[in-house]
Coordinates of C-alpha atoms in Angstrom, one line a residue:
Chain A
M1 CA -133.8 -30.4 -68.6
T2 CA -132.5 -29.9 -72.3
S3 CA -132.0 -26.2 -73.3
A4 CA -132.8 -27.4 -76.9
Y5 CA -135.0 -29.2 -79.0
D6 CA -132.4 -32.1 -79.0
L7 CA -133.9 -34.5 -76.6
S8 CA -133.0 -38.0 -76.4
D9 CA -129.4 -37.5 -75.5
G10 CA -128.4 -36.4 -79.0
R11 CA -130.1 -39.5 -80.5
R12 CA -132.7 -37.5 -81.9
L13 CA -132.1 -37.2 -85.7
R14 CA -131.5 -34.2 -87.6
A15 CA -134.7 -34.9 -89.7
D16 CA -136.7 -34.8 -86.8
R17 CA -135.6 -31.7 -85.5
A18 CA -136.2 -30.1 -89.0
R19 CA -139.6 -31.5 -89.2
Q20 CA -140.4 -29.8 -85.9
V21 CA -138.8 -26.6 -86.7
A22 CA -140.6 -26.4 -90.0
D23 CA -144.1 -27.2 -88.5
V24 CA -143.6 -24.3 -86.0
L25 CA -142.3 -22.1 -89.0
R26 CA -145.4 -23.1 -91.3
C27 CA -148.0 -22.4 -88.5
Q28 CA -146.2 -18.8 -88.1
I29 CA -146.5 -18.1 -91.9
G30 CA -149.9 -19.3 -91.8
R31 CA -150.7 -16.7 -88.9
G32 CA -149.0 -13.9 -90.4
A33 CA -146.5 -13.7 -87.6
F34 CA -143.7 -12.4 -90.1
E35 CA -145.3 -8.7 -90.8
S36 CA -142.8 -7.9 -93.5
G37 CA -142.9 -11.2 -95.0
V38 CA -139.5 -11.8 -94.2
L39 CA -138.1 -14.6 -92.0
P40 CA -135.8 -13.9 -89.3
R41 CA -132.0 -14.6 -90.3
E42 CA -130.8 -18.3 -89.8
E43 CA -128.7 -17.4 -86.7
R44 CA -131.7 -16.0 -85.1
L45 CA -133.7 -19.1 -85.9
V46 CA -131.0 -21.5 -84.5
A47 CA -130.8 -19.7 -81.4
E48 CA -134.6 -19.1 -80.8
F49 CA -135.2 -23.1 -81.5
G50 CA -131.9 -23.9 -79.8
T51 CA -131.3 -26.8 -82.4
T52 CA -128.4 -27.0 -85.0
R53 CA -128.1 -24.6 -88.0
N54 CA -128.1 -27.9 -90.1
A55 CA -131.8 -28.6 -88.7
V56 CA -132.8 -25.0 -89.5
R57 CA -131.5 -25.1 -92.9
D58 CA -133.3 -28.5 -93.6
A59 CA -136.5 -27.0 -92.2
L60 CA -136.2 -24.1 -94.6
D61 CA -135.5 -26.5 -97.4
L62 CA -138.9 -28.6 -96.5
L63 CA -140.9 -25.2 -96.5
R64 CA -139.3 -24.1 -99.9
A65 CA -140.1 -27.5 -101.4
E66 CA -143.7 -26.9 -100.2
G67 CA -143.8 -23.5 -102.2
L68 CA -144.3 -21.4 -98.7
I69 CA -141.0 -19.6 -98.9
E70 CA -138.2 -18.6 -101.5
R71 CA -134.8 -17.0 -101.2
L72 CA -134.4 -13.5 -102.7
P73 CA -131.0 -12.4 -102.9
G74 CA -130.2 -9.3 -100.9
V75 CA -133.3 -9.9 -98.8
G76 CA -133.2 -13.3 -97.2
T77 CA -136.1 -15.9 -96.9
V78 CA -139.5 -14.5 -97.6
V79 CA -142.9 -15.7 -97.8
T80 CA -144.2 -16.5 -101.5
A81 CA -146.7 -14.0 -102.7
T82 CA -149.0 -16.4 -103.4
G83 CA -149.3 -17.8 -99.9
K84 CA -152.4 -19.6 -98.3
V85 CA -155.5 -18.3 -97.8
P86 CA -158.0 -19.4 -94.7
H87 CA -161.2 -21.0 -95.5
G88 CA -163.4 -21.0 -92.2
L89 CA -165.1 -24.1 -90.8
H90 CA -167.2 -21.9 -88.8
R91 CA -169.9 -21.4 -91.4
L92 CA -170.8 -22.5 -94.6
L93 CA -169.5 -20.0 -97.3
G94 CA -168.7 -20.0 -100.6
L95 CA -165.2 -19.4 -101.9
G96 CA -165.8 -15.9 -103.2
E97 CA -167.8 -15.0 -100.1
T98 CA -164.8 -16.3 -97.7
L99 CA -162.0 -14.8 -99.5
H100 CA -163.3 -11.3 -100.6
E101 CA -160.6 -9.5 -98.5
H102 CA -157.7 -12.0 -100.6
G103 CA -158.6 -10.9 -103.9
E104 CA -160.8 -11.7 -106.7
I105 CA -162.0 -15.3 -107.6
V106 CA -162.8 -15.9 -111.2
N107 CA -164.1 -19.3 -112.4
E108 CA -163.2 -21.2 -115.7
V109 CA -166.2 -23.3 -116.8
R110 CA -164.6 -26.4 -118.0
A111 CA -167.8 -28.3 -118.4
S112 CA -171.7 -27.9 -117.7
G113 CA -174.8 -29.4 -118.8
L114 CA -177.5 -32.0 -118.2
I115 CA -176.1 -35.7 -117.5
T116 CA -177.4 -39.1 -116.3
P117 CA -175.3 -39.6 -113.4
P118 CA -174.7 -43.0 -111.5
P119 CA -177.1 -43.9 -108.6
A120 CA -174.5 -43.0 -106.2
I121 CA -175.1 -39.4 -107.3
T122 CA -178.8 -39.8 -107.5
S123 CA -179.2 -41.2 -104.3
R124 CA -177.1 -38.7 -102.3
L125 CA -179.2 -36.0 -104.1
E126 CA -182.4 -38.0 -103.2
L127 CA -183.7 -38.3 -106.7
P128 CA -185.0 -41.0 -108.5
D129 CA -182.3 -43.3 -110.0
D130 CA -183.2 -42.4 -113.5
S131 CA -183.2 -38.6 -112.9
P132 CA -180.8 -36.3 -114.8
V133 CA -178.6 -34.1 -113.0
V134 CA -176.8 -30.9 -113.8
Y135 CA -173.2 -31.3 -113.9
L136 CA -170.7 -28.3 -113.6
E137 CA -166.9 -28.3 -113.5
R138 CA -165.0 -25.4 -112.8
L139 CA -161.4 -24.2 -112.0
R140 CA -161.4 -21.5 -109.6
R141 CA -158.5 -18.8 -109.6
L142 CA -157.8 -16.5 -106.9
N143 CA -155.8 -13.5 -108.2
G144 CA -155.2 -15.5 -111.5
V145 CA -153.5 -18.4 -109.8
P146 CA -155.4 -21.7 -109.6
L147 CA -157.0 -22.6 -106.2
S148 CA -159.6 -25.2 -106.8
L149 CA -161.0 -27.6 -109.1
D150 CA -164.9 -27.9 -108.5
Q151 CA -166.9 -31.0 -109.6
T152 CA -170.7 -30.0 -109.0
Y153 CA -173.7 -32.1 -109.3
L154 CA -177.1 -30.3 -108.8
E155 CA -180.6 -31.0 -108.5
P156 CA -181.7 -30.7 -112.2
E157 CA -184.6 -27.9 -111.8
L158 CA -182.3 -25.7 -109.8
G159 CA -179.1 -26.8 -111.8
R160 CA -180.9 -25.6 -115.3
A161 CA -181.8 -22.1 -114.0
L162 CA -178.3 -21.9 -112.7
L163 CA -176.5 -22.6 -116.0
K164 CA -177.9 -19.2 -117.1
E165 CA -176.4 -17.3 -114.5
D166 CA -172.8 -15.9 -114.1
L167 CA -170.9 -18.8 -113.4
V168 CA -167.6 -17.1 -113.9
H169 CA -167.7 -14.6 -111.3
E170 CA -170.4 -16.2 -108.7
D171 CA -170.3 -18.8 -106.1
V172 CA -172.9 -21.4 -106.6
F173 CA -173.9 -20.8 -103.1
V174 CA -175.0 -17.3 -103.8
L175 CA -176.7 -18.3 -106.9
I176 CA -178.6 -21.1 -105.2
E177 CA -179.9 -18.6 -102.7
R178 CA -180.9 -16.3 -105.5
L179 CA -182.9 -18.6 -107.2
K180 CA -184.1 -21.2 -104.3
G181 CA -184.0 -19.3 -101.0
P182 CA -181.8 -19.7 -98.1
L183 CA -179.4 -22.6 -97.8
G184 CA -179.2 -24.8 -94.5
R185 CA -176.5 -27.2 -93.7
A186 CA -173.9 -29.2 -95.5
E187 CA -172.3 -32.4 -94.5
L188 CA -168.5 -32.4 -95.6
S189 CA -165.7 -34.8 -95.7
V190 CA -161.9 -33.7 -95.8
E191 CA -159.3 -36.0 -97.1
A192 CA -155.7 -35.3 -98.0
V193 CA -154.8 -36.8 -101.7
N194 CA -151.8 -36.6 -103.9
A195 CA -153.0 -35.2 -107.1
D196 CA -153.3 -37.5 -110.3
P197 CA -151.1 -35.9 -112.9
H198 CA -153.8 -34.6 -115.0
S199 CA -155.5 -32.9 -112.1
A200 CA -152.2 -31.5 -111.0
A201 CA -151.5 -30.1 -114.4
V202 CA -154.9 -28.3 -114.5
L203 CA -154.3 -26.9 -111.1
E204 CA -151.0 -25.8 -112.5
A205 CA -148.9 -27.5 -109.3
P206 CA -146.4 -30.0 -109.4
R207 CA -146.9 -33.8 -110.1
G208 CA -148.4 -35.5 -107.0
T209 CA -149.0 -32.1 -105.4
A210 CA -150.9 -32.7 -102.1
T211 CA -154.4 -31.6 -102.3
L212 CA -157.4 -31.0 -99.9
L213 CA -160.3 -33.3 -101.4
V214 CA -163.5 -31.9 -100.0
E215 CA -166.7 -33.6 -100.6
R216 CA -169.7 -31.5 -99.7
L217 CA -173.6 -32.2 -99.7
T218 CA -175.5 -29.0 -99.3
H219 CA -179.1 -28.7 -98.6
L220 CA -181.6 -25.9 -98.7
A221 CA -183.1 -24.8 -95.7
D222 CA -186.0 -27.1 -95.7
G223 CA -183.6 -29.7 -95.5
R224 CA -183.6 -31.0 -99.6
P225 CA -180.0 -31.8 -100.6
V226 CA -179.5 -30.0 -104.0
D227 CA -175.7 -29.6 -104.3
L228 CA -173.3 -32.4 -104.3
E229 CA -169.6 -31.2 -104.7
F230 CA -166.0 -32.5 -105.1
I231 CA -163.7 -29.9 -104.4
R232 CA -159.8 -30.0 -104.9
F233 CA -158.0 -27.2 -103.3
R234 CA -154.1 -27.0 -103.8
G235 CA -152.6 -27.8 -100.5
D236 CA -150.3 -24.8 -100.8
R237 CA -152.8 -22.4 -101.3
L238 CA -155.6 -22.8 -98.6
T239 CA -155.7 -23.7 -95.0
L240 CA -159.2 -24.8 -93.5
R241 CA -159.7 -23.1 -90.0
G242 CA -162.2 -24.1 -87.3
T243 CA -163.1 -24.4 -83.5
L244 CA -164.2 -27.5 -82.0
H245 CA -165.8 -27.8 -78.5
R246 CA -165.5 -30.7 -75.9
S247 CA -169.0 -30.8 -74.9
L248 CA -171.7 -30.2 -77.3
Chain B
M1 CA -178.9 -33.9 -122.7
T2 CA -176.0 -36.3 -123.0
S3 CA -176.6 -39.6 -121.6
A4 CA -173.1 -40.0 -120.3
Y5 CA -170.6 -38.1 -118.5
D6 CA -169.1 -37.0 -121.7
L7 CA -170.2 -33.5 -121.9
S8 CA -168.5 -30.8 -124.3
D9 CA -169.3 -32.7 -127.6
G10 CA -166.8 -35.4 -127.1
R11 CA -163.9 -33.0 -126.5
R12 CA -163.7 -33.9 -122.7
L13 CA -160.5 -35.4 -122.1
R14 CA -160.4 -39.4 -120.7
A15 CA -158.5 -37.8 -117.9
D16 CA -161.4 -35.5 -116.9
R17 CA -163.8 -38.3 -117.0
A18 CA -161.5 -40.5 -115.0
R19 CA -161.0 -38.1 -112.3
Q20 CA -164.9 -37.7 -112.0
V21 CA -165.4 -41.3 -111.7
A22 CA -162.7 -41.8 -109.1
D23 CA -164.3 -39.0 -107.0
V24 CA -167.5 -40.6 -106.9
L25 CA -166.2 -44.3 -106.3
R26 CA -163.9 -42.7 -103.5
C27 CA -166.8 -41.2 -102.0
Q28 CA -168.7 -44.5 -101.9
I29 CA -165.8 -46.4 -100.5
G30 CA -165.4 -43.9 -97.8
R31 CA -169.2 -44.2 -97.0
G32 CA -168.9 -48.1 -97.2
A33 CA -171.2 -48.3 -99.9
F34 CA -169.9 -51.7 -101.3
E35 CA -171.0 -53.9 -98.3
S36 CA -169.1 -57.1 -99.3
G37 CA -166.0 -54.9 -100.0
V38 CA -165.9 -55.7 -103.6
L39 CA -166.5 -53.3 -106.1
P40 CA -168.9 -53.8 -109.2
R41 CA -167.4 -55.1 -112.2
E42 CA -166.0 -52.7 -114.9
E43 CA -168.9 -53.5 -117.5
R44 CA -171.1 -52.3 -114.6
L45 CA -169.4 -49.4 -113.8
V46 CA -169.1 -48.5 -117.5
A47 CA -172.7 -48.8 -117.7
E48 CA -173.5 -46.9 -114.5
F49 CA -171.3 -43.9 -115.1
G50 CA -172.3 -43.8 -118.7
T51 CA -168.8 -43.3 -119.8
T52 CA -166.0 -45.3 -121.6
R53 CA -164.2 -48.4 -120.3
N54 CA -160.9 -46.6 -120.6
A55 CA -162.2 -43.8 -118.1
V56 CA -163.4 -46.6 -115.6
R57 CA -159.8 -48.3 -115.9
D58 CA -158.1 -45.1 -115.5
A59 CA -160.2 -44.4 -112.5
L60 CA -159.6 -47.6 -110.7
D61 CA -156.0 -46.9 -111.3
L62 CA -156.0 -43.7 -109.7
L63 CA -157.7 -45.4 -106.8
R64 CA -155.1 -48.1 -106.9
A65 CA -152.3 -45.6 -106.6
E66 CA -153.9 -44.1 -103.6
G67 CA -154.2 -47.2 -102.0
L68 CA -157.6 -47.3 -101.5
I69 CA -158.3 -50.5 -103.7
E70 CA -156.3 -53.4 -104.9
R71 CA -157.1 -56.2 -107.4
L72 CA -157.5 -59.9 -105.9
P73 CA -157.3 -62.7 -108.6
G74 CA -160.5 -64.7 -108.6
V75 CA -162.5 -62.0 -106.6
G76 CA -161.9 -58.6 -108.5
T77 CA -161.4 -55.2 -107.2
V78 CA -161.6 -54.9 -103.5
V79 CA -161.1 -52.2 -100.8
T80 CA -157.8 -52.5 -99.0
A81 CA -158.2 -53.8 -95.6
T82 CA -156.4 -50.7 -93.9
G83 CA -158.9 -48.4 -95.6
K84 CA -159.8 -44.9 -94.2
V85 CA -161.4 -44.1 -90.7
P86 CA -163.4 -41.1 -90.2
H87 CA -162.5 -38.5 -87.4
G88 CA -165.3 -35.9 -86.6
L89 CA -165.2 -32.4 -86.8
H90 CA -168.5 -32.1 -84.7
R91 CA -166.6 -32.3 -81.2
L92 CA -163.2 -32.2 -79.7
L93 CA -162.2 -35.8 -79.3
G94 CA -158.9 -37.8 -79.1
L95 CA -157.9 -40.3 -81.7
G96 CA -158.5 -43.3 -79.2
E97 CA -161.9 -41.8 -78.1
T98 CA -162.9 -41.3 -81.8
L99 CA -161.7 -44.6 -83.3
H100 CA -162.7 -47.2 -80.5
E101 CA -164.9 -48.9 -82.8
H102 CA -162.2 -49.2 -85.7
G103 CA -159.6 -50.8 -83.2
E104 CA -156.7 -50.3 -81.0
I105 CA -154.6 -47.3 -80.9
V106 CA -151.2 -47.8 -79.6
N107 CA -148.5 -45.1 -79.6
E108 CA -144.8 -45.0 -79.7
V109 CA -143.2 -42.3 -77.8
R110 CA -140.3 -41.0 -79.9
A111 CA -139.4 -38.3 -77.8
S112 CA -140.6 -36.7 -74.6
G113 CA -139.1 -34.2 -72.0
L114 CA -138.7 -30.7 -70.8
I115 CA -137.5 -28.2 -73.4
T116 CA -137.1 -24.5 -73.9
P117 CA -139.1 -23.7 -77.1
P118 CA -139.0 -20.9 -79.5
P119 CA -141.2 -17.8 -78.7
A120 CA -143.8 -19.0 -81.1
I121 CA -144.7 -21.7 -79.0
T122 CA -144.8 -19.9 -75.5
S123 CA -146.7 -17.2 -77.1
R124 CA -149.6 -19.5 -78.3
L125 CA -149.5 -21.3 -74.7
E126 CA -149.8 -17.9 -73.1
L127 CA -146.5 -18.8 -71.2
P128 CA -143.8 -16.1 -70.2
D129 CA -140.9 -16.1 -73.1
D130 CA -138.3 -18.0 -71.1
S131 CA -141.0 -20.7 -69.8
P132 CA -140.0 -24.4 -70.4
V133 CA -142.4 -26.7 -71.8
V134 CA -143.1 -30.4 -72.1
Y135 CA -142.3 -31.9 -75.6
L136 CA -143.9 -35.3 -76.6
E137 CA -143.8 -36.7 -79.8
R138 CA -145.7 -39.9 -80.7
L139 CA -146.2 -42.2 -83.6
R140 CA -149.8 -43.6 -83.3
R141 CA -150.7 -47.0 -84.7
L142 CA -154.2 -48.2 -85.4
N143 CA -154.3 -51.9 -85.6
G144 CA -150.5 -51.7 -86.0
V145 CA -150.3 -49.5 -89.0
P146 CA -149.1 -46.0 -88.4
L147 CA -152.1 -43.4 -88.6
S148 CA -150.4 -40.0 -87.5
L149 CA -147.2 -38.5 -86.1
D150 CA -147.9 -36.1 -83.5
Q151 CA -145.7 -33.3 -81.8
T152 CA -147.3 -32.0 -78.6
Y153 CA -146.5 -28.9 -76.6
L154 CA -147.8 -28.9 -73.1
E155 CA -148.2 -26.4 -70.4
P156 CA -144.8 -27.3 -68.3
E157 CA -146.7 -28.1 -65.0
L158 CA -149.4 -30.3 -66.7
G159 CA -146.8 -31.6 -68.9
R160 CA -144.8 -32.9 -66.3
A161 CA -147.5 -34.8 -64.6
L162 CA -148.6 -36.1 -67.9
L163 CA -145.1 -37.7 -68.7
K164 CA -145.8 -40.2 -65.6
E165 CA -149.0 -41.4 -67.3
D166 CA -149.6 -44.1 -69.8
L167 CA -148.6 -42.3 -72.9
V168 CA -148.6 -45.5 -75.0
H169 CA -152.4 -46.6 -74.5
E170 CA -153.8 -43.2 -73.6
D171 CA -155.2 -40.2 -75.5
V172 CA -153.5 -37.0 -74.0
F173 CA -156.9 -35.4 -73.8
V174 CA -158.1 -38.0 -71.4
L175 CA -154.7 -37.7 -69.4
I176 CA -155.2 -34.0 -69.4
E177 CA -159.0 -34.1 -68.2
R178 CA -157.9 -36.8 -65.5
L179 CA -155.0 -34.5 -64.4
K180 CA -156.8 -31.1 -64.8
G181 CA -160.6 -31.2 -65.1
P182 CA -162.6 -30.9 -68.2
L183 CA -161.5 -29.3 -71.5
G184 CA -163.0 -26.6 -73.4
R185 CA -162.4 -25.7 -76.8
A186 CA -159.8 -26.1 -79.6
E187 CA -159.0 -23.9 -82.4
L188 CA -157.6 -26.0 -85.3
S189 CA -156.2 -25.8 -88.9
V190 CA -156.1 -28.4 -91.5
E191 CA -153.8 -28.4 -94.5
A192 CA -152.7 -31.0 -97.1
V193 CA -148.9 -31.3 -97.2
N194 CA -146.6 -33.3 -99.1
A195 CA -144.6 -35.5 -96.6
D196 CA -140.8 -35.0 -96.6
P197 CA -138.9 -38.3 -96.9
H198 CA -138.5 -38.8 -93.4
S199 CA -141.8 -38.2 -92.1
A200 CA -143.1 -40.4 -95.2
A201 CA -140.6 -43.2 -93.7
V202 CA -141.6 -43.1 -90.3
L203 CA -145.5 -43.1 -91.1
E204 CA -144.5 -46.0 -93.6
A205 CA -146.1 -44.4 -96.4
P206 CA -144.5 -43.7 -100.0
R207 CA -142.6 -40.7 -100.4
G208 CA -144.2 -37.7 -100.9
T209 CA -147.3 -39.1 -99.8
A210 CA -150.1 -36.7 -99.1
T211 CA -150.8 -35.9 -95.4
L212 CA -153.4 -34.0 -93.3
L213 CA -151.6 -31.5 -91.2
V214 CA -153.6 -30.6 -88.3
E215 CA -152.5 -27.7 -85.9
R216 CA -154.8 -27.8 -82.9
L217 CA -154.5 -25.4 -79.7
T218 CA -156.7 -27.0 -76.9
H219 CA -157.9 -24.9 -74.0
L220 CA -159.2 -26.2 -70.3
A221 CA -162.8 -25.2 -69.9
D222 CA -161.4 -22.1 -67.9
G223 CA -160.0 -21.2 -71.2
R224 CA -156.4 -21.5 -70.5
P225 CA -154.4 -22.9 -73.5
V226 CA -152.5 -25.9 -72.5
D227 CA -151.8 -28.3 -75.5
L228 CA -150.6 -27.0 -79.0
E229 CA -150.1 -30.1 -81.3
F230 CA -149.0 -30.4 -84.9
I231 CA -150.5 -33.8 -86.0
R232 CA -149.7 -35.3 -89.5
F233 CA -152.4 -37.7 -90.5
R234 CA -151.5 -40.3 -93.5
G235 CA -153.9 -39.1 -96.2
D236 CA -154.8 -42.7 -97.0
R237 CA -156.0 -43.7 -93.8
L238 CA -158.0 -40.9 -92.3
T239 CA -161.1 -38.5 -93.5
L240 CA -162.2 -35.8 -91.4
R241 CA -166.2 -35.5 -91.3
G242 CA -168.2 -32.6 -90.2
T243 CA -171.5 -30.3 -90.7
L244 CA -171.4 -26.8 -91.5
H245 CA -174.5 -24.3 -91.2
R246 CA -175.3 -21.3 -93.5
S247 CA -176.6 -19.5 -90.4
L248 CA -174.8 -19.2 -87.1

């Protein structure tokens, strides 16, 4: 038995050890394990992980590059203020609903109006090929910092009514339910995509930043699809959390 | 009503239009909408999206940069052979189980053995602070191309038994069930993270590539946590898919 992370007779690379340490620390940060927001000192981490000081330093460098931690003179290594917020995969919720404990969501409406979309959009919304839809594009900020860029395609009758509502402060889900009654299910896909230069600039994130790209088709309780969204979350600001079961 | 994607009196930037077109096309590619694997010609896309040729070209450039499409002389723009595979969020499944229709998963064992982990690991596995665990690190390839890099921490008794099994060809989930009986639930978190240089090299992906980082704690059916994993999926090779419901 090795007493450390250093398996494989010392042949294990420093970079492999650093990744391992970084992943455990990232997970602890995400779970709020460092109550004061201050990470343990390097010597302590070296002892806890049973690895080299270089591997610990490299791990901290990786997390700093991800924007999760920073070094404060006289304090040590601290979790950055913006941090990551959790978004549940348990239930279909809008961002404002999900994050009300974490602060205020304010949306900047970048575009809105009736458009003629491609068949790829009308077919998902089960509309005739030549049907218009309402398009809505919002940059969503949590406590003033960009969290996501959302492109939304809405069934036209619902969409027209929705454009008269308070799109700056309200979730689309809340507005749909007010106008049309309860939502049912949503199918979603989740991908990791490097932001293109313009999207990164809009999100105020570094060039090429990793984004969580969520495509989500939401149905009313009666099964009608009404809301197709393409959501780009800044990877450094959000974690999706859920539970899976082995048997259905 | 605008007849195009060009809202906001022409003030809408070409980059915004390109992102919009790229997101719809990415989604169509993911859903296998282009049966032959060949995308429509540029003129057709310009007409369908009601936007400019420049916006369509920029959108195709974005998808090419993501590794989703390529230009074949004499054929046109085609979906790349590796493509993205779907991994369900509906049920707890191993990669081999999930992807058996898409090809063969072969694992390269990069490290394995008994280690003394930090308390952050033992506490998640509900083990005494000084308990050893079995660590297993595998690079998982689908049809020969890296798909994920998995770091696995296992309850020691289970882990020791598991190390004698065929880790090259089998899912850990399948092995656990063979050794210990049925699995129950798993809690997971999903993040988008830019790969550090070494992880990108191991995954044979470009520097800084966006990865889906999944942290997953899996329990036996009796509730005991036995398997903590940190999984890095190449963002250009995998999509998570699921369904959420508004009411629980």
